[in-house]
Amino acid sequence: MNHTTEQKTRKQAVLHFTRHAVEMLISMVAGMIVLEPVWSFLWPGLAGNVTANALVMATNMSLGMALWMRIRRHGWASIAEMSAAMYVPYLLFLPFFWTDLISGSTLMTAGHVLMVPAMLAAMFRRRSEYGA
């Protein structure tokens, strides 16, 4: 393979990886938007329970992403890793919230912000799957 072909192949892999990441971010948001009203109806006091709200939000994002990943024919191991990436940021910060070292809004913000690098870490772990 010559240098130009290699560059083109690498560029295609990077574009595919990036597109895949954007698709998954969109599916996460879709999961939150679609499922939040269901949870609010089934659990009227959910918004007042920060711990439950954070975990339900991670669940909503995981379900949206898992559905999209199955449509894209990802295996269950990849889906489980990506779902873990949705929960781990919240699980890391919940003890700080429970001990009043951070506020509920800080927990939610940190969970959302750290979810993106956690998701990218899961994607880089299986680079060939997400870039091919």
JSON list of C-alpha atoms in Angstrom, two decimals:
[
{"chain": "A", "resi": 1, "resn": "MET", "atom": "CA", "xyz": [0.00, 0.00, 0.00]},
{"chain": "A", "resi": 2, "resn": "ASN", "atom": "CA", "xyz": [1.49, 3.35, -0.97]},
{"chain": "A", "resi": 3, "resn": "HIS", "atom": "CA", "xyz": [1.65, 6.43, 1.22]},
{"chain": "A", "resi": 4, "resn": "THR", "atom": "CA", "xyz": [-1.33, 8.19, -0.41]},
{"chain": "A", "resi": 5, "resn": "THR", "atom": "CA", "xyz": [-3.56, 5.12, -0.08]},
{"chain": "A", "resi": 6, "resn": "GLU", "atom": "CA", "xyz": [-2.51, 4.75, 3.55]},
{"chain": "A", "resi": 7, "resn": "GLN", "atom": "CA", "xyz": [-3.39, 8.37, 4.28]},
{"chain": "A", "resi": 8, "resn": "LYS", "atom": "CA", "xyz": [-6.77, 7.98, 2.56]},
{"chain": "A", "resi": 9, "resn": "THR", "atom": "CA", "xyz": [-7.53, 4.78, 4.50]},
{"chain": "A", "resi": 10, "resn": "ARG", "atom": "CA", "xyz": [-6.52, 6.42, 7.80]},
{"chain": "A", "resi": 11, "resn": "LYS", "atom": "CA", "xyz": [-8.62, 9.49, 7.03]},
{"chain": "A", "resi": 12, "resn": "GLN", "atom": "CA", "xyz": [-11.63, 7.29, 6.25]},
{"chain": "A", "resi": 13, "resn": "ALA", "atom": "CA", "xyz": [-11.16, 5.42, 9.55]},
{"chain": "A", "resi": 14, "resn": "VAL", "atom": "CA", "xyz": [-10.95, 8.70, 11.50]},
{"chain": "A", "resi": 15, "resn": "LEU", "atom": "CA", "xyz": [-14.06, 10.05, 9.76]},
{"chain": "A", "resi": 16, "resn": "HIS", "atom": "CA", "xyz": [-15.95, 6.81, 10.41]},
{"chain": "A", "resi": 17, "resn": "PHE", "atom": "CA", "xyz": [-14.87, 6.82, 14.08]},
{"chain": "A", "resi": 18, "resn": "THR", "atom": "CA", "xyz": [-15.95, 10.45, 14.46]},
{"chain": "A", "resi": 19, "resn": "ARG", "atom": "CA", "xyz": [-19.28, 9.88, 12.74]},
{"chain": "A", "resi": 20, "resn": "HIS", "atom": "CA", "xyz": [-19.89, 6.86, 14.95]},
{"chain": "A", "resi": 21, "resn": "ALA", "atom": "CA", "xyz": [-19.14, 8.91, 18.10]},
{"chain": "A", "resi": 22, "resn": "VAL", "atom": "CA", "xyz": [-21.56, 11.64, 16.99]},
{"chain": "A", "resi": 23, "resn": "GLU", "atom": "CA", "xyz": [-24.26, 9.05, 16.22]},
{"chain": "A", "resi": 24, "resn": "MET", "atom": "CA", "xyz": [-23.88, 7.61, 19.70]},
{"chain": "A", "resi": 25, "resn": "LEU", "atom": "CA", "xyz": [-24.03, 11.05, 21.33]},
{"chain": "A", "resi": 26, "resn": "ILE", "atom": "CA", "xyz": [-27.24, 11.72, 19.42]},
{"chain": "A", "resi": 27, "resn": "SER", "atom": "CA", "xyz": [-28.67, 8.35, 20.49]},
{"chain": "A", "resi": 28, "resn": "MET", "atom": "CA", "xyz": [-27.82, 9.17, 24.13]},
{"chain": "A", "resi": 29, "resn": "VAL", "atom": "CA", "xyz": [-29.67, 12.47, 23.92]},
{"chain": "A", "resi": 30, "resn": "ALA", "atom": "CA", "xyz": [-32.59, 10.76, 22.18]},
{"chain": "A", "resi": 31, "resn": "GLY", "atom": "CA", "xyz": [-32.73, 8.20, 25.00]},
{"chain": "A", "resi": 32, "resn": "MET", "atom": "CA", "xyz": [-32.95, 10.98, 27.57]},
{"chain": "A", "resi": 33, "resn": "ILE", "atom": "CA", "xyz": [-35.58, 12.92, 25.64]},
{"chain": "A", "resi": 34, "resn": "VAL", "atom": "CA", "xyz": [-37.78, 9.91, 24.87]},
{"chain": "A", "resi": 35, "resn": "LEU", "atom": "CA", "xyz": [-37.54, 8.11, 28.20]},
{"chain": "A", "resi": 36, "resn": "GLU", "atom": "CA", "xyz": [-37.54, 11.02, 30.67]},
{"chain": "A", "resi": 37, "resn": "PRO", "atom": "CA", "xyz": [-41.30, 11.62, 30.37]},
{"chain": "A", "resi": 38, "resn": "VAL", "atom": "CA", "xyz": [-41.95, 7.92, 30.96]},
{"chain": "A", "resi": 39, "resn": "TRP", "atom": "CA", "xyz": [-39.88, 7.92, 34.16]},
{"chain": "A", "resi": 40, "resn": "SER", "atom": "CA", "xyz": [-41.46, 11.20, 35.32]},
{"chain": "A", "resi": 41, "resn": "PHE", "atom": "CA", "xyz": [-44.90, 9.67, 34.88]},
{"chain": "A", "resi": 42, "resn": "LEU", "atom": "CA", "xyz": [-44.00, 6.39, 36.60]},
{"chain": "A", "resi": 43, "resn": "TRP", "atom": "CA", "xyz": [-41.95, 8.03, 39.37]},
{"chain": "A", "resi": 44, "resn": "PRO", "atom": "CA", "xyz": [-43.45, 11.46, 40.19]},
{"chain": "A", "resi": 45, "resn": "GLY", "atom": "CA", "xyz": [-40.79, 12.42, 42.79]},
{"chain": "A", "resi": 46, "resn": "LEU", "atom": "CA", "xyz": [-37.81, 11.38, 40.68]},
{"chain": "A", "resi": 47, "resn": "ALA", "atom": "CA", "xyz": [-36.55, 14.92, 40.02]},
{"chain": "A", "resi": 48, "resn": "GLY", "atom": "CA", "xyz": [-36.22, 15.46, 43.78]},
{"chain": "A", "resi": 49, "resn": "ASN", "atom": "CA", "xyz": [-34.04, 12.38, 44.30]},
{"chain": "A", "resi": 50, "resn": "VAL", "atom": "CA", "xyz": [-30.62, 13.32, 42.89]},
{"chain": "A", "resi": 51, "resn": "THR", "atom": "CA", "xyz": [-29.12, 9.83, 43.22]},
{"chain": "A", "resi": 52, "resn": "ALA", "atom": "CA", "xyz": [-32.02, 8.11, 41.51]},
{"chain": "A", "resi": 53, "resn": "ASN", "atom": "CA", "xyz": [-32.25, 10.86, 38.91]},
{"chain": "A", "resi": 54, "resn": "ALA", "atom": "CA", "xyz": [-28.57, 10.49, 37.98]},
{"chain": "A", "resi": 55, "resn": "LEU", "atom": "CA", "xyz": [-28.84, 6.71, 37.67]},
{"chain": "A", "resi": 56, "resn": "VAL", "atom": "CA", "xyz": [-32.08, 6.91, 35.68]},
{"chain": "A", "resi": 57, "resn": "MET", "atom": "CA", "xyz": [-30.46, 9.43, 33.35]},
{"chain": "A", "resi": 58, "resn": "ALA", "atom": "CA", "xyz": [-27.51, 7.07, 32.81]},
{"chain": "A", "resi": 59, "resn": "THR", "atom": "CA", "xyz": [-30.02, 4.29, 32.15]},
{"chain": "A", "resi": 60, "resn": "ASN", "atom": "CA", "xyz": [-31.90, 6.40, 29.60]},
{"chain": "A", "resi": 61, "resn": "MET", "atom": "CA", "xyz": [-28.68, 7.24, 27.78]},
{"chain": "A", "resi": 62, "resn": "SER", "atom": "CA", "xyz": [-27.54, 3.63, 27.90]},
{"chain": "A", "resi": 63, "resn": "LEU", "atom": "CA", "xyz": [-30.82, 2.35, 26.49]},
{"chain": "A", "resi": 64, "resn": "GLY", "atom": "CA", "xyz": [-30.79, 4.86, 23.62]},
{"chain": "A", "resi": 65, "resn": "MET", "atom": "CA", "xyz": [-27.19, 4.04, 22.80]},
{"chain": "A", "resi": 66, "resn": "ALA", "atom": "CA", "xyz": [-27.66, 0.28, 23.17]},
{"chain": "A", "resi": 67, "resn": "LEU", "atom": "CA", "xyz": [-30.53, 0.35, 20.72]},
{"chain": "A", "resi": 68, "resn": "TRP", "atom": "CA", "xyz": [-28.46, 2.28, 18.19]},
{"chain": "A", "resi": 69, "resn": "MET", "atom": "CA", "xyz": [-25.46, 0.00, 18.73]},
{"chain": "A", "resi": 70, "resn": "ARG", "atom": "CA", "xyz": [-27.62, -3.09, 18.08]},
{"chain": "A", "resi": 71, "resn": "ILE", "atom": "CA", "xyz": [-28.93, -1.46, 14.91]},
{"chain": "A", "resi": 72, "resn": "ARG", "atom": "CA", "xyz": [-25.28, -0.92, 13.93]},
{"chain": "A", "resi": 73, "resn": "ARG", "atom": "CA", "xyz": [-24.66, -4.62, 14.74]},
{"chain": "A", "resi": 74, "resn": "HIS", "atom": "CA", "xyz": [-22.33, -4.16, 17.69]},
{"chain": "A", "resi": 75, "resn": "GLY", "atom": "CA", "xyz": [-21.87, -7.10, 20.01]},
{"chain": "A", "resi": 76, "resn": "TRP", "atom": "CA", "xyz": [-23.13, -7.30, 23.56]},
{"chain": "A", "resi": 77, "resn": "ALA", "atom": "CA", "xyz": [-19.65, -6.84, 25.05]},
{"chain": "A", "resi": 78, "resn": "SER", "atom": "CA", "xyz": [-19.25, -3.50, 23.27]},
{"chain": "A", "resi": 79, "resn": "ILE", "atom": "CA", "xyz": [-22.71, -2.44, 24.38]},
{"chain": "A", "resi": 80, "resn": "ALA", "atom": "CA", "xyz": [-21.95, -3.40, 27.98]},
{"chain": "A", "resi": 81, "resn": "GLU", "atom": "CA", "xyz": [-18.69, -1.42, 27.91]},
{"chain": "A", "resi": 82, "resn": "MET", "atom": "CA", "xyz": [-20.41, 1.62, 26.47]},
{"chain": "A", "resi": 83, "resn": "SER", "atom": "CA", "xyz": [-23.21, 1.36, 29.02]},
{"chain": "A", "resi": 84, "resn": "ALA", "atom": "CA", "xyz": [-20.61, 1.20, 31.80]},
{"chain": "A", "resi": 85, "resn": "ALA", "atom": "CA", "xyz": [-19.14, 4.41, 30.39]},
{"chain": "A", "resi": 86, "resn": "MET", "atom": "CA", "xyz": [-22.52, 6.04, 31.03]},
{"chain": "A", "resi": 87, "resn": "TYR", "atom": "CA", "xyz": [-22.66, 4.95, 34.68]},
{"chain": "A", "resi": 88, "resn": "VAL", "atom": "CA", "xyz": [-19.03, 5.18, 35.87]},
{"chain": "A", "resi": 89, "resn": "PRO", "atom": "CA", "xyz": [-18.81, 9.00, 35.95]},
{"chain": "A", "resi": 90, "resn": "TYR", "atom": "CA", "xyz": [-21.89, 9.18, 38.17]},
{"chain": "A", "resi": 91, "resn": "LEU", "atom": "CA", "xyz": [-20.75, 6.30, 40.36]},
{"chain": "A", "resi": 92, "resn": "LEU", "atom": "CA", "xyz": [-17.40, 8.04, 40.90]},
{"chain": "A", "resi": 93, "resn": "PHE", "atom": "CA", "xyz": [-19.06, 11.23, 42.11]},
{"chain": "A", "resi": 94, "resn": "LEU", "atom": "CA", "xyz": [-22.01, 9.86, 44.08]},
{"chain": "A", "resi": 95, "resn": "PRO", "atom": "CA", "xyz": [-19.99, 9.30, 47.29]},
{"chain": "A", "resi": 96, "resn": "PHE", "atom": "CA", "xyz": [-18.93, 12.97, 47.19]},
{"chain": "A", "resi": 97, "resn": "PHE", "atom": "CA", "xyz": [-22.58, 13.97, 46.83]},
{"chain": "A", "resi": 98, "resn": "TRP", "atom": "CA", "xyz": [-23.70, 11.64, 49.61]},
{"chain": "A", "resi": 99, "resn": "THR", "atom": "CA", "xyz": [-21.13, 13.18, 51.98]},
{"chain": "A", "resi": 100, "resn": "ASP", "atom": "CA", "xyz": [-22.13, 16.74, 50.98]},
{"chain": "A", "resi": 101, "resn": "LEU", "atom": "CA", "xyz": [-18.75, 17.49, 49.42]},
{"chain": "A", "resi": 102, "resn": "ILE", "atom": "CA", "xyz": [-20.44, 18.39, 46.12]},
{"chain": "A", "resi": 103, "resn": "SER", "atom": "CA", "xyz": [-23.92, 19.57, 45.20]},
{"chain": "A", "resi": 104, "resn": "GLY", "atom": "CA", "xyz": [-26.47, 17.71, 43.13]},
{"chain": "A", "resi": 105, "resn": "SER", "atom": "CA", "xyz": [-25.90, 20.07, 40.21]},
{"chain": "A", "resi": 106, "resn": "THR", "atom": "CA", "xyz": [-22.15, 19.47, 40.40]},
{"chain": "A", "resi": 107, "resn": "LEU", "atom": "CA", "xyz": [-22.79, 15.72, 40.37]},
{"chain": "A", "resi": 108, "resn": "MET", "atom": "CA", "xyz": [-25.00, 15.99, 37.30]},
{"chain": "A", "resi": 109, "resn": "THR", "atom": "CA", "xyz": [-22.60, 18.32, 35.48]},
{"chain": "A", "resi": 110, "resn": "ALA", "atom": "CA", "xyz": [-19.53, 16.21, 36.27]},
{"chain": "A", "resi": 111, "resn": "GLY", "atom": "CA", "xyz": [-21.35, 13.03, 35.27]},
{"chain": "A", "resi": 112, "resn": "HIS", "atom": "CA", "xyz": [-22.35, 14.47, 31.91]},
{"chain": "A", "resi": 113, "resn": "VAL", "atom": "CA", "xyz": [-18.95, 16.03, 31.19]},
{"chain": "A", "resi": 114, "resn": "LEU", "atom": "CA", "xyz": [-16.94, 12.93, 32.13]},
{"chain": "A", "resi": 115, "resn": "MET", "atom": "CA", "xyz": [-19.25, 10.66, 30.19]},
{"chain": "A", "resi": 116, "resn": "VAL", "atom": "CA", "xyz": [-17.80, 11.85, 26.88]},
{"chain": "A", "resi": 117, "resn": "PRO", "atom": "CA", "xyz": [-14.18, 10.90, 27.67]},
{"chain": "A", "resi": 118, "resn": "ALA", "atom": "CA", "xyz": [-15.42, 7.63, 29.20]},
{"chain": "A", "resi": 119, "resn": "MET", "atom": "CA", "xyz": [-17.31, 6.89, 26.00]},
{"chain": "A", "resi": 120, "resn": "LEU", "atom": "CA", "xyz": [-14.28, 7.77, 23.87]},
{"chain": "A", "resi": 121, "resn": "ALA", "atom": "CA", "xyz": [-12.08, 5.54, 26.04]},
{"chain": "A", "resi": 122, "resn": "ALA", "atom": "CA", "xyz": [-14.46, 2.63, 25.39]},
{"chain": "A", "resi": 123, "resn": "MET", "atom": "CA", "xyz": [-14.36, 3.44, 21.68]},
{"chain": "A", "resi": 124, "resn": "PHE", "atom": "CA", "xyz": [-10.56, 3.66, 21.55]},
{"chain": "A", "resi": 125, "resn": "ARG", "atom": "CA", "xyz": [-10.36, 0.33, 23.37]},
{"chain": "A", "resi": 126, "resn": "ARG", "atom": "CA", "xyz": [-12.14, -1.20, 20.35]},
{"chain": "A", "resi": 127, "resn": "ARG", "atom": "CA", "xyz": [-10.73, 1.17, 17.77]},
{"chain": "A", "resi": 128, "resn": "SER", "atom": "CA", "xyz": [-10.99, -1.32, 14.91]},
{"chain": "A", "resi": 129, "resn": "GLU", "atom": "CA", "xyz": [-14.70, -1.88, 15.63]},
{"chain": "A", "resi": 130, "resn": "TYR", "atom": "CA", "xyz": [-15.60, 1.81, 15.73]},
{"chain": "A", "resi": 131, "resn": "GLY", "atom": "CA", "xyz": [-13.26, 2.96, 12.96]},
{"chain": "A", "resi": 132, "resn": "ALA", "atom": "CA", "xyz": [-13.95, 0.26, 10.39]}
]
